[in-house]
Amino acid sequence: MNPIALETSPMKQKQFHLVSDIYANMDEVWDKTAAQYGFFCEGCEDNCCTSLFFHHTFIEKAYLVHGFNQLATDIKRKALSRAGSYYQKTFPDEKMPTSLKLICPLNQEGRCMVYQHRPMICRLHGIPHELHRPGAEAFKGPGCSAGPFEKHLYIPFDRTPFYKEMARAEMEFRKKTGKAGKIKETVAQMLLF
C-alpha cells in the first residue's frame, strides 16, 4: 500500500478550483438549511465520521489527496497507519466490507484534518434531503439522529443539483486525466491506493 503522490499541474489546479467552487456552494446551501432547523453539527455519539461511506469520483479523490499532501509528514504517516488499520478491519476478506463504526482515519480528536478538502457526502450528510433520479421516485432522507428534524416541517434541501455539478466536473476530469472505470472507495482506500 502506497500513498498517492499527486502532482499539482496547472490542469489539476483548474479542476481543483472547480471542485472547490462546487463545495462552497454545497456548504452555503447546507449551512442555510441547517440553520433554519436550528441544527449545528458539533459531533455526537452517532458520528457520521464512523459511517461506512463510499466515494465515487476520481476528482474528489484527487482533491482529498491534494489536501492530505499539504499536511506535515508525521501527521500523514499517522493517518496512513490509521487508514491501513481501518482498511484491514473493514475489508477482512478484501471483498465484502464490514461496517464496524470505525472513525475515519482523517479524523483527529473529533476534527477532520482535511476539512476544506473533505468529499461531497461528508458535506451533505446530516440534514433531511431529497434526491431526484431519472426514471425513479424522489428519494427522501430523514437526516441524522442528532438533529431536531422531527419537530419541523421539511425544509427543502435537494441534493440533485450538487450531484449533477459533480458529475459534470468528474466527466471533465476524466477526459483530461484519462481516468476510466468505476470508483467506489472509502477515505482509507483513497489514501492508500
Coordinates of N, CA, C and O in Angstrom, one line a residue:
M1 N 0.8 -1.2 0.0 CA 0.0 0.0 0.0 C 0.9 1.2 0.0 O 1.7 1.4 0.9
N2 N 0.7 2.1 -1.0 CA 1.4 3.3 -1.1 C 0.5 4.5 -1.1 O -0.5 4.5 -1.8
P3 N 0.9 5.6 -0.4 CA 0.1 6.8 -0.5 C 0.3 7.4 -2.0 O 1.3 7.2 -2.6
I4 N -0.8 8.1 -2.4 CA -0.8 8.6 -3.7 C 0.1 9.8 -3.8 O 0.0 10.7 -2.9
A5 N 1.0 9.8 -4.7 CA 1.9 11.0 -5.0 C 1.1 11.8 -6.0 O 1.0 11.4 -7.2
L6 N 0.6 13.0 -5.7 CA -0.2 13.8 -6.6 C 0.5 15.0 -7.1 O 1.0 15.8 -6.3
E7 N 0.6 15.1 -8.4 CA 1.3 16.3 -9.0 C 0.3 17.4 -8.9 O -0.9 17.2 -8.8
T8 N 0.7 18.6 -8.9 CA -0.1 19.7 -8.9 C 0.0 20.5 -10.2 O 0.5 21.7 -10.2
S9 N -0.3 19.9 -11.3 CA -0.2 20.5 -12.6 C -1.2 21.6 -12.7 O -2.2 21.6 -12.0
P10 N -1.0 22.6 -13.6 CA -2.0 23.7 -13.8 C -3.4 23.1 -14.2 O -4.4 23.7 -13.7
M11 N -3.4 22.0 -14.9 CA -4.7 21.5 -15.3 C -5.4 21.0 -14.0 O -6.6 21.2 -13.8
K12 N -4.7 20.3 -13.2 CA -5.4 19.8 -11.9 C -5.7 21.0 -11.0 O -6.8 20.9 -10.4
Q13 N -4.9 22.0 -11.0 CA -5.3 23.1 -10.2 C -6.6 23.8 -10.7 O -7.4 24.2 -9.8
K14 N -6.8 23.8 -12.0 CA -8.0 24.4 -12.5 C -9.2 23.5 -12.1 O -10.2 24.0 -11.7
Q15 N -9.0 22.2 -12.2 CA -10.1 21.3 -11.8 C -10.3 21.4 -10.3 O -11.5 21.3 -9.9
F16 N -9.3 21.6 -9.5 CA -9.5 21.7 -8.1 C -10.3 23.0 -7.7 O -11.1 23.0 -6.8
H17 N -10.1 24.1 -8.5 CA -10.9 25.3 -8.3 C -12.3 25.0 -8.6 O -13.2 25.5 -7.9
L18 N -12.6 24.2 -9.6 CA -14.0 23.9 -9.9 C -14.6 23.1 -8.8 O -15.7 23.4 -8.3
V19 N -13.9 22.1 -8.2 CA -14.4 21.3 -7.1 C -14.6 22.2 -5.9 O -15.6 22.1 -5.2
S20 N -13.7 23.1 -5.6 CA -13.7 24.0 -4.5 C -15.0 24.9 -4.6 O -15.7 25.1 -3.6
D21 N -15.3 25.3 -5.8 CA -16.5 26.2 -6.0 C -17.8 25.4 -5.8 O -18.7 25.9 -5.2
I22 N -17.8 24.1 -6.3 CA -19.0 23.3 -6.0 C -19.1 23.1 -4.5 O -20.3 23.2 -4.0
Y23 N -18.1 22.7 -3.9 CA -18.1 22.5 -2.4 C -18.6 23.8 -1.7 O -19.4 23.7 -0.7
A24 N -18.1 24.9 -2.1 CA -18.5 26.2 -1.4 C -20.0 26.4 -1.5 O -20.7 26.8 -0.6
N25 N -20.5 26.1 -2.7 CA -22.0 26.2 -2.9 C -22.8 25.2 -2.1 O -23.8 25.6 -1.4
M26 N -22.3 24.0 -2.0 CA -22.9 23.0 -1.1 C -22.9 23.5 0.3 O -24.0 23.4 1.0
D27 N -21.8 23.9 0.8 CA -21.7 24.4 2.2 C -22.6 25.5 2.5 O -23.3 25.5 3.5
E28 N -22.7 26.4 1.5 CA -23.6 27.6 1.7 C -25.1 27.2 1.9 O -25.8 27.6 2.8
V29 N -25.5 26.3 1.0 CA -26.9 25.9 1.0 C -27.2 25.0 2.2 O -28.2 25.1 2.9
W30 N -26.2 24.1 2.5 CA -26.4 23.2 3.7 C -26.5 24.0 5.0 O -27.3 23.8 5.8
D31 N -25.5 25.0 5.1 CA -25.5 25.8 6.3 C -26.8 26.6 6.5 O -27.4 26.7 7.6
K32 N -27.3 27.2 5.4 CA -28.5 27.9 5.4 C -29.7 27.0 5.8 O -30.5 27.4 6.7
T33 N -29.8 25.8 5.3 CA -30.9 24.9 5.6 C -30.8 24.4 7.0 O -31.8 24.4 7.7
A34 N -29.6 24.0 7.4 CA -29.4 23.6 8.8 C -29.8 24.6 9.8 O -30.4 24.3 10.8
A35 N -29.4 25.9 9.5 CA -29.7 27.0 10.4 C -31.2 27.1 10.6 O -31.7 27.5 11.7
Q36 N -32.0 26.9 9.5 CA -33.4 27.0 9.6 C -34.0 26.0 10.5 O -35.1 26.2 11.1
Y37 N -33.3 24.8 10.6 CA -33.7 23.8 11.6 C -33.2 24.1 13.0 O -33.6 23.4 13.9
G38 N -32.3 25.0 13.1 CA -31.6 25.2 14.4 C -30.6 24.1 14.7 O -30.3 23.8 15.8
F39 N -30.1 23.5 13.6 CA -29.2 22.4 13.7 C -27.7 22.8 13.4 O -27.5 23.4 12.4
F40 N -26.9 22.5 14.4 CA -25.5 22.8 14.2 C -24.7 21.5 14.5 O -24.8 21.0 15.7
C41 N -24.0 21.0 13.6 CA -23.2 19.8 13.8 C -22.0 20.0 14.6 O -21.1 20.7 14.2
E42 N -22.0 19.4 15.8 CA -20.9 19.6 16.7 C -20.3 18.2 17.2 O -19.7 18.1 18.3
G43 N -20.6 17.2 16.4 CA -20.2 15.9 16.8 C -21.2 15.3 17.8 O -21.9 16.0 18.5
C44 N -21.3 14.0 17.7 CA -22.3 13.3 18.6 C -21.9 11.8 18.6 O -20.9 11.4 18.0
E45 N -22.6 11.0 19.4 CA -22.3 9.6 19.5 C -22.5 8.9 18.2 O -21.8 7.9 17.8
D46 N -23.5 9.3 17.4 CA -23.8 8.7 16.1 C -23.0 9.5 15.1 O -23.6 10.1 14.1
N47 N -21.7 9.6 15.2 CA -20.9 10.5 14.4 C -20.8 10.0 13.0 O -20.5 8.8 12.7
C48 N -21.1 10.9 12.0 CA -21.0 10.5 10.6 C -19.6 10.1 10.2 O -19.4 9.4 9.2
C49 N -18.6 10.5 11.0 CA -17.2 10.1 10.6 C -17.0 8.6 10.9 O -15.9 8.1 10.6
T50 N -18.0 7.9 11.5 CA -17.9 6.5 11.8 C -18.8 5.7 10.8 O -18.9 4.5 10.9
S51 N -19.4 6.4 9.9 CA -20.3 5.8 8.9 C -19.4 5.2 7.8 O -18.3 5.7 7.4
L52 N -19.8 4.1 7.2 CA -19.1 3.4 6.1 C -19.6 4.1 4.8 O -20.5 3.7 4.2
F53 N -18.9 5.2 4.5 CA -19.2 6.0 3.3 C -18.3 5.5 2.1 O -17.1 5.3 2.3
F54 N -18.9 5.4 0.9 CA -18.1 5.2 -0.3 C -18.2 6.4 -1.1 O -19.2 7.1 -1.2
H55 N -17.1 6.7 -1.8 CA -17.0 7.9 -2.7 C -16.7 7.4 -4.1 O -16.1 6.4 -4.3
H56 N -17.3 8.1 -5.0 CA -17.5 7.6 -6.4 C -16.9 8.5 -7.5 O -17.2 8.3 -8.7
T57 N -16.0 9.4 -7.1 CA -15.4 10.3 -8.2 C -13.9 10.4 -8.0 O -13.4 10.5 -6.9
F58 N -13.3 10.3 -9.2 CA -11.8 10.4 -9.2 C -11.4 11.9 -8.8 O -10.4 12.1 -8.2
I59 N -12.2 12.8 -9.2 CA -11.9 14.2 -9.0 C -11.9 14.5 -7.4 O -11.0 15.2 -6.9
E60 N -12.9 13.9 -6.7 CA -12.9 14.1 -5.3 C -11.7 13.4 -4.6 O -11.2 13.9 -3.7
K61 N -11.4 12.2 -5.1 CA -10.2 11.5 -4.6 C -9.0 12.4 -4.8 O -8.2 12.5 -3.8
A62 N -8.8 12.9 -6.0 CA -7.6 13.7 -6.2 C -7.5 14.9 -5.3 O -6.5 15.3 -4.8
Y63 N -8.7 15.6 -5.1 CA -8.8 16.8 -4.3 C -8.5 16.4 -2.8 O -7.8 17.2 -2.2
L64 N -9.1 15.3 -2.4 CA -8.8 14.9 -1.0 C -7.3 14.6 -0.8 O -6.7 15.1 0.2
V65 N -6.7 13.9 -1.7 CA -5.3 13.6 -1.6 C -4.5 14.9 -1.7 O -3.4 15.0 -1.0
H66 N -4.9 15.8 -2.5 CA -4.2 17.1 -2.6 C -4.2 17.8 -1.3 O -3.1 18.3 -0.8
G67 N -5.3 17.8 -0.6 CA -5.4 18.4 0.8 C -4.5 17.6 1.8 O -3.8 18.2 2.6
F68 N -4.6 16.3 1.7 CA -3.8 15.4 2.5 C -2.3 15.7 2.4 O -1.5 15.7 3.3
N69 N -1.9 15.8 1.1 CA -0.4 16.0 0.9 C 0.1 17.3 1.4 O 1.3 17.5 1.5
Q70 N -0.8 18.2 1.8 CA -0.4 19.5 2.4 C -0.1 19.4 3.9 O 0.4 20.3 4.5
L71 N -0.4 18.3 4.5 CA -0.2 18.0 5.9 C 1.3 17.7 6.2 O 2.0 17.3 5.3
A72 N 1.7 17.9 7.4 CA 3.0 17.6 7.8 C 3.3 16.1 7.7 O 2.4 15.3 7.8
T73 N 4.5 15.7 7.4 CA 4.9 14.4 7.1 C 4.5 13.4 8.3 O 4.0 12.3 8.1
D74 N 4.8 13.8 9.5 CA 4.5 12.9 10.7 C 3.0 12.7 10.8 O 2.5 11.7 11.2
I75 N 2.2 13.8 10.5 CA 0.7 13.7 10.6 C 0.2 12.7 9.5 O -0.7 11.9 9.8
K76 N 0.8 12.9 8.3 CA 0.4 12.0 7.2 C 0.7 10.5 7.5 O -0.1 9.6 7.3
R77 N 1.9 10.3 8.1 CA 2.3 9.0 8.4 C 1.3 8.3 9.4 O 0.9 7.2 9.2
K78 N 0.9 9.1 10.4 CA 0.0 8.5 11.4 C -1.4 8.3 10.8 O -2.0 7.2 11.1
A79 N -1.8 9.2 9.9 CA -3.1 9.0 9.2 C -3.1 7.8 8.3 O -4.0 7.0 8.2
L80 N -2.0 7.6 7.6 CA -1.8 6.4 6.7 C -1.8 5.1 7.5 O -2.4 4.1 7.1
S81 N -1.2 5.1 8.7 CA -1.2 4.0 9.6 C -2.7 3.7 10.0 O -3.1 2.5 10.0
R82 N -3.4 4.7 10.4 CA -4.8 4.5 10.8 C -5.7 4.0 9.6 O -6.5 3.2 9.7
A83 N -5.3 4.5 8.4 CA -6.0 4.1 7.2 C -5.8 2.6 6.9 O -6.7 1.9 6.5
G84 N -4.5 2.2 7.1 CA -4.2 0.8 6.9 C -5.0 -0.1 7.9 O -5.5 -1.2 7.5
S85 N -5.1 0.3 9.1 CA -5.8 -0.5 10.1 C -7.3 -0.5 9.8 O -8.0 -1.5 9.9
Y86 N -7.8 0.7 9.4 CA -9.2 0.8 9.0 C -9.5 -0.1 7.9 O -10.5 -0.9 7.9
Y87 N -8.7 -0.1 6.9 CA -8.9 -1.0 5.7 C -8.9 -2.5 6.1 O -9.8 -3.2 5.6
Q88 N -7.9 -2.9 6.8 CA -7.8 -4.3 7.2 C -9.0 -4.8 8.0 O -9.5 -5.9 7.8
K89 N -9.5 -3.9 8.9 CA -10.7 -4.3 9.7 C -12.0 -4.2 8.9 O -12.9 -5.1 9.1
T90 N -12.1 -3.3 8.0 CA -13.3 -3.1 7.3 C -13.5 -4.0 6.1 O -14.6 -4.4 5.7
F91 N -12.3 -4.4 5.5 CA -12.3 -5.3 4.4 C -11.5 -6.6 4.7 O -10.4 -6.9 4.2
P92 N -12.0 -7.4 5.7 CA -11.2 -8.5 6.2 C -10.9 -9.6 5.1 O -9.9 -10.2 5.1
D93 N -11.8 -9.7 4.1 CA -11.6 -10.7 3.0 C -11.3 -9.9 1.7 O -11.3 -10.5 0.7
E94 N -11.0 -8.6 1.8 CA -10.7 -7.8 0.7 C -11.8 -7.7 -0.4 O -11.6 -7.2 -1.5
K95 N -13.0 -8.1 0.0 CA -14.1 -8.0 -1.0 C -15.4 -7.4 -0.3 O -15.8 -6.3 -0.7
M96 N -15.9 -8.1 0.6 CA -17.1 -7.6 1.3 C -16.8 -6.7 2.5 O -16.1 -7.2 3.4
P97 N -17.2 -5.5 2.5 CA -16.9 -4.6 3.7 C -17.7 -5.0 4.9 O -18.8 -5.4 4.7
T98 N -17.2 -4.7 6.0 CA -17.9 -4.9 7.3 C -17.9 -3.5 8.0 O -16.9 -2.9 8.3
S99 N -19.1 -3.0 8.2 CA -19.2 -1.7 8.9 C -19.1 -1.9 10.4 O -19.9 -2.5 11.1
L100 N -18.0 -1.4 10.9 CA -17.6 -1.6 12.3 C -17.7 -0.3 13.1 O -17.3 -0.2 14.3
K101 N -18.2 0.8 12.5 CA -18.3 2.1 13.1 C -17.0 2.6 13.5 O -16.8 3.2 14.6
L102 N -16.0 2.4 12.7 CA -14.6 2.9 12.9 C -14.5 4.4 12.5 O -15.1 4.8 11.5
I103 N -13.8 5.1 13.3 CA -13.6 6.5 13.0 C -12.8 6.7 11.7 O -11.8 6.0 11.5
C104 N -13.1 7.7 10.9 CA -12.4 8.0 9.7 C -10.9 8.2 10.0 O -10.6 8.9 11.0
P105 N -10.0 7.7 9.2 CA -8.5 7.9 9.5 C -8.1 9.4 9.4 O -7.0 9.7 9.9
L106 N -8.9 10.2 8.9 CA -8.6 11.6 8.8 C -9.2 12.4 9.9 O -9.1 13.7 10.0
N107 N -9.9 11.8 10.8 CA -10.5 12.4 12.0 C -9.5 12.4 13.1 O -9.1 11.3 13.6
Q108 N -9.1 13.6 13.6 CA -8.1 13.6 14.7 C -8.7 14.5 15.8 O -9.0 15.7 15.6
E109 N -9.0 13.8 16.9 CA -9.6 14.5 18.1 C -10.9 15.2 17.7 O -11.1 16.3 18.1
G110 N -11.7 14.5 16.9 CA -13.0 15.0 16.6 C -13.1 16.0 15.5 O -14.1 16.5 15.1
R111 N -12.0 16.2 14.8 CA -11.9 17.2 13.7 C -11.3 16.6 12.5 O -10.4 15.8 12.6
C112 N -11.9 17.0 11.3 CA -11.3 16.5 10.1 C -10.0 17.2 9.7 O -10.0 18.4 9.7
M113 N -9.0 16.5 9.5 CA -7.7 17.0 9.2 C -7.6 17.7 7.9 O -6.7 18.5 7.6
V114 N -8.5 17.4 7.0 CA -8.6 18.0 5.6 C -9.9 18.6 5.4 O -10.5 18.4 4.3
Y115 N -10.5 19.3 6.4 CA -11.8 19.7 6.4 C -12.2 20.5 5.1 O -13.3 20.2 4.5
Q116 N -11.4 21.3 4.6 CA -11.7 22.1 3.3 C -11.6 21.2 2.1 O -12.2 21.5 1.0
H117 N -11.1 20.0 2.2 CA -10.9 19.1 1.1 C -11.8 17.8 1.3 O -11.7 16.9 0.5
R118 N -12.7 17.8 2.3 CA -13.5 16.6 2.5 C -14.5 16.4 1.4 O -14.9 17.3 0.8
P119 N -14.8 15.1 1.1 CA -15.7 14.8 0.0 C -17.1 15.3 0.2 O -17.6 15.7 1.3
M120 N -17.8 15.2 -0.9 CA -19.2 15.7 -1.0 C -20.1 15.0 0.0 O -20.9 15.8 0.7
I121 N -20.1 13.7 0.2 CA -21.0 13.1 1.1 C -20.8 13.6 2.5 O -21.7 13.7 3.3
C122 N -19.6 13.9 2.9 CA -19.3 14.4 4.2 C -19.9 15.8 4.4 O -20.3 16.1 5.5
R123 N -20.0 16.5 3.3 CA -20.6 17.9 3.4 C -22.1 17.8 3.4 O -22.7 18.7 4.0
L124 N -22.7 16.9 2.7 CA -24.2 16.9 2.5 C -24.9 16.1 3.6 O -26.1 16.2 3.7
H125 N -24.2 15.3 4.4 CA -24.8 14.4 5.4 C -25.4 15.2 6.5 O -24.9 16.3 6.8
G126 N -26.4 14.7 7.1 CA -26.9 15.2 8.4 C -28.3 15.8 8.3 O -29.1 15.4 9.2
I127 N -28.7 16.6 7.4 CA -30.0 17.2 7.4 C -30.9 16.4 6.4 O -30.5 15.8 5.5
P128 N -32.2 16.5 6.7 CA -33.2 15.9 5.7 C -33.0 16.4 4.3 O -32.7 17.6 4.1
H129 N -33.2 15.5 3.4 CA -32.8 15.9 2.0 C -33.7 15.1 1.0 O -34.4 14.1 1.4
E130 N -33.6 15.5 -0.2 CA -34.2 14.7 -1.3 C -33.2 14.6 -2.5 O -32.3 15.4 -2.6
L131 N -33.4 13.6 -3.3 CA -32.5 13.3 -4.4 C -33.4 12.8 -5.5 O -34.2 11.8 -5.4
H132 N -33.4 13.5 -6.7 CA -34.3 13.1 -7.8 C -33.4 12.4 -8.9 O -32.5 13.0 -9.4
R133 N -33.8 11.1 -9.1 CA -33.0 10.3 -10.1 C -33.9 10.1 -11.3 O -35.1 9.9 -11.1
P134 N -33.3 10.1 -12.5 CA -34.2 9.9 -13.7 C -34.9 8.6 -13.6 O -34.3 7.5 -13.3
G135 N -36.2 8.6 -13.9 CA -37.0 7.4 -14.0 C -37.3 6.8 -12.7 O -37.8 5.6 -12.7
A136 N -37.1 7.5 -11.6 CA -37.4 6.9 -10.3 C -38.1 8.0 -9.4 O -38.0 9.2 -9.7
E137 N -38.8 7.5 -8.4 CA -39.4 8.4 -7.4 C -38.2 9.1 -6.7 O -37.2 8.6 -6.5
A138 N -38.5 10.3 -6.2 CA -37.5 11.1 -5.5 C -37.2 10.3 -4.2 O -38.1 9.8 -3.5
F139 N -36.0 10.2 -3.9 CA -35.5 9.6 -2.6 C -35.5 10.7 -1.6 O -35.0 11.8 -1.8
K140 N -36.0 10.4 -0.4 CA -36.0 11.4 0.7 C -35.3 10.8 1.9 O -35.7 9.7 2.3
G141 N -34.3 11.4 2.4 CA -33.6 11.0 3.6 C -34.0 11.8 4.8 O -34.3 13.0 4.7
P142 N -34.1 11.2 6.0 CA -34.6 11.8 7.2 C -33.7 12.7 7.9 O -34.1 13.5 8.8
G143 N -32.4 12.7 7.6 CA -31.4 13.4 8.4 C -30.9 12.5 9.5 O -31.4 11.5 9.7
C144 N -29.8 13.0 10.2 CA -29.2 12.1 11.2 C -30.0 12.2 12.5 O -30.9 13.1 12.7
S145 N -29.7 11.3 13.4 CA -30.5 11.2 14.6 C -30.2 12.3 15.6 O -30.9 12.5 16.6
A146 N -29.1 13.0 15.3 CA -28.7 14.1 16.3 C -29.5 15.4 16.1 O -29.5 16.3 16.9
G147 N -30.3 15.5 15.0 CA -31.0 16.7 14.6 C -32.4 16.8 15.2 O -33.0 15.7 15.5
P148 N -32.9 18.0 15.3 CA -34.3 18.2 15.8 C -35.3 18.2 14.7 O -36.3 18.9 14.7
F149 N -35.1 17.3 13.7 CA -35.8 17.4 12.5 C -37.3 17.0 12.6 O -38.1 17.6 11.9
E150 N -37.6 16.1 13.5 CA -39.0 15.7 13.6 C -39.9 16.8 14.2 O -41.1 16.7 14.0
K151 N -39.3 17.8 14.7 CA -40.1 18.9 15.3 C -40.4 20.0 14.2 O -41.1 20.9 14.5
H152 N -39.9 19.8 13.0 CA -40.1 20.8 11.9 C -40.8 20.2 10.7 O -40.6 19.0 10.5
L153 N -41.4 21.0 10.0 CA -41.8 20.6 8.6 C -40.6 20.5 7.8 O -39.6 21.2 8.1
Y154 N -40.6 19.7 6.8 CA -39.4 19.5 5.9 C -39.1 20.8 5.2 O -39.9 21.5 4.7
I155 N -37.8 21.2 5.4 CA -37.3 22.4 4.7 C -36.5 21.8 3.5 O -35.6 21.0 3.6
P156 N -37.0 22.2 2.3 CA -36.4 21.6 1.1 C -34.9 21.7 1.0 O -34.3 22.8 1.1
F157 N -34.2 20.6 0.8 CA -32.8 20.5 0.6 C -32.6 19.4 -0.5 O -32.6 18.3 -0.2
D158 N -32.5 19.9 -1.7 CA -32.4 19.0 -2.9 C -30.9 18.8 -3.2 O -30.2 19.8 -3.6
R159 N -30.4 17.6 -3.0 CA -29.0 17.3 -3.4 C -28.8 17.2 -4.9 O -27.6 17.2 -5.3
T160 N -29.8 17.0 -5.6 CA -29.7 16.7 -7.1 C -28.8 17.7 -7.8 O -27.9 17.2 -8.6
P161 N -29.0 19.0 -7.7 CA -28.1 19.9 -8.4 C -26.6 19.7 -8.1 O -25.8 19.8 -9.0
F162 N -26.3 19.4 -6.9 CA -24.9 19.2 -6.5 C -24.3 17.9 -7.1 O -23.2 17.9 -7.6
Y163 N -25.1 16.8 -7.2 CA -24.7 15.6 -7.8 C -24.5 15.9 -9.3 O -23.5 15.3 -9.9
K164 N -25.3 16.7 -9.9 CA -25.2 17.0 -11.4 C -23.9 17.8 -11.6 O -23.2 17.5 -12.6
E165 N -23.7 18.8 -10.8 CA -22.5 19.6 -10.9 C -21.2 18.7 -10.8 O -20.3 18.8 -11.5
M166 N -21.2 17.8 -9.8 CA -20.1 17.0 -9.5 C -19.9 16.0 -10.7 O -18.8 15.7 -11.1
A167 N -21.0 15.5 -11.3 CA -20.9 14.6 -12.4 C -20.3 15.3 -13.6 O -19.4 14.7 -14.3
R168 N -20.6 16.5 -13.8 CA -20.0 17.3 -14.9 C -18.5 17.5 -14.7 O -17.7 17.4 -15.6
A169 N -18.2 17.9 -13.4 CA -16.8 18.1 -13.1 C -16.0 16.8 -13.2 O -14.9 16.7 -13.7
E170 N -16.6 15.6 -12.8 CA -16.0 14.3 -13.0 C -15.7 14.0 -14.4 O -14.7 13.5 -14.8
M171 N -16.7 14.2 -15.3 CA -16.5 13.9 -16.7 C -15.4 14.7 -17.3 O -14.6 14.2 -18.0
E172 N -15.3 16.0 -17.0 CA -14.2 16.8 -17.5 C -12.9 16.3 -16.9 O -11.9 16.3 -17.7
F173 N -12.8 16.0 -15.7 CA -11.6 15.5 -15.0 C -11.1 14.2 -15.7 O -10.0 14.0 -16.0
R174 N -12.1 13.3 -16.0 CA -11.8 12.0 -16.6 C -11.2 12.3 -18.0 O -10.3 11.6 -18.4
K175 N -11.8 13.2 -18.8 CA -11.3 13.5 -20.1 C -9.9 14.0 -20.1 O -9.1 13.6 -20.9
K176 N -9.6 14.8 -19.1 CA -8.3 15.5 -19.1 C -7.2 14.6 -18.4 O -6.0 14.8 -18.7
T177 N -7.6 13.6 -17.6 CA -6.6 12.8 -17.0 C -6.6 11.4 -17.5 O -5.7 10.6 -17.2
G178 N -7.5 11.0 -18.4 CA -7.6 9.6 -18.9 C -8.1 8.6 -17.9 O -8.0 7.4 -18.2
K179 N -8.7 9.0 -16.8 CA -9.2 8.1 -15.8 C -10.5 7.4 -16.4 O -11.3 8.1 -17.1
A180 N -10.6 6.1 -16.2 CA -11.8 5.4 -16.7 C -12.2 4.4 -15.7 O -11.5 4.1 -14.7
G181 N -13.4 3.9 -15.9 CA -13.9 2.8 -15.0 C -14.6 3.4 -13.8 O -14.8 4.6 -13.6
K182 N -15.1 2.5 -12.9 CA -15.8 3.0 -11.7 C -14.9 3.1 -10.5 O -13.8 2.4 -10.5
I183 N -15.2 3.9 -9.6 CA -14.5 4.1 -8.4 C -15.5 4.0 -7.2 O -16.6 4.6 -7.3
K184 N -15.2 3.2 -6.2 CA -16.1 3.1 -5.0 C -15.1 2.8 -3.9 O -14.7 1.7 -3.6
E185 N -14.7 3.9 -3.2 CA -13.7 3.8 -2.2 C -14.0 4.5 -0.9 O -14.7 5.6 -1.0
T186 N -13.6 4.0 0.2 CA -13.7 4.7 1.5 C -12.5 5.8 1.5 O -11.6 5.7 0.6
V187 N -12.6 6.6 2.4 CA -11.5 7.6 2.6 C -10.2 6.8 2.8 O -9.1 7.2 2.2
A188 N -10.2 5.8 3.6 CA -9.0 5.0 3.8 C -8.4 4.4 2.5 O -7.2 4.5 2.3
Q189 N -9.3 3.9 1.6 CA -8.8 3.4 0.3 C -8.3 4.5 -0.5 O -7.3 4.4 -1.3
M190 N -8.9 5.7 -0.5 CA -8.5 6.8 -1.3 C -7.1 7.3 -0.9 O -6.3 7.7 -1.7
L191 N -6.7 7.1 0.4 CA -5.4 7.5 0.9 C -4.4 6.4 0.5 O -3.2 6.7 0.3
L192 N -4.8 5.2 0.6 CA -3.8 4.1 0.5 C -3.5 3.6 -1.0 O -2.4 3.2 -1.3
F193 N -4.5 3.8 -1.9 CA -4.3 3.2 -3.2 C -4.4 4.3 -4.3 O -5.1 5.2 -4.2

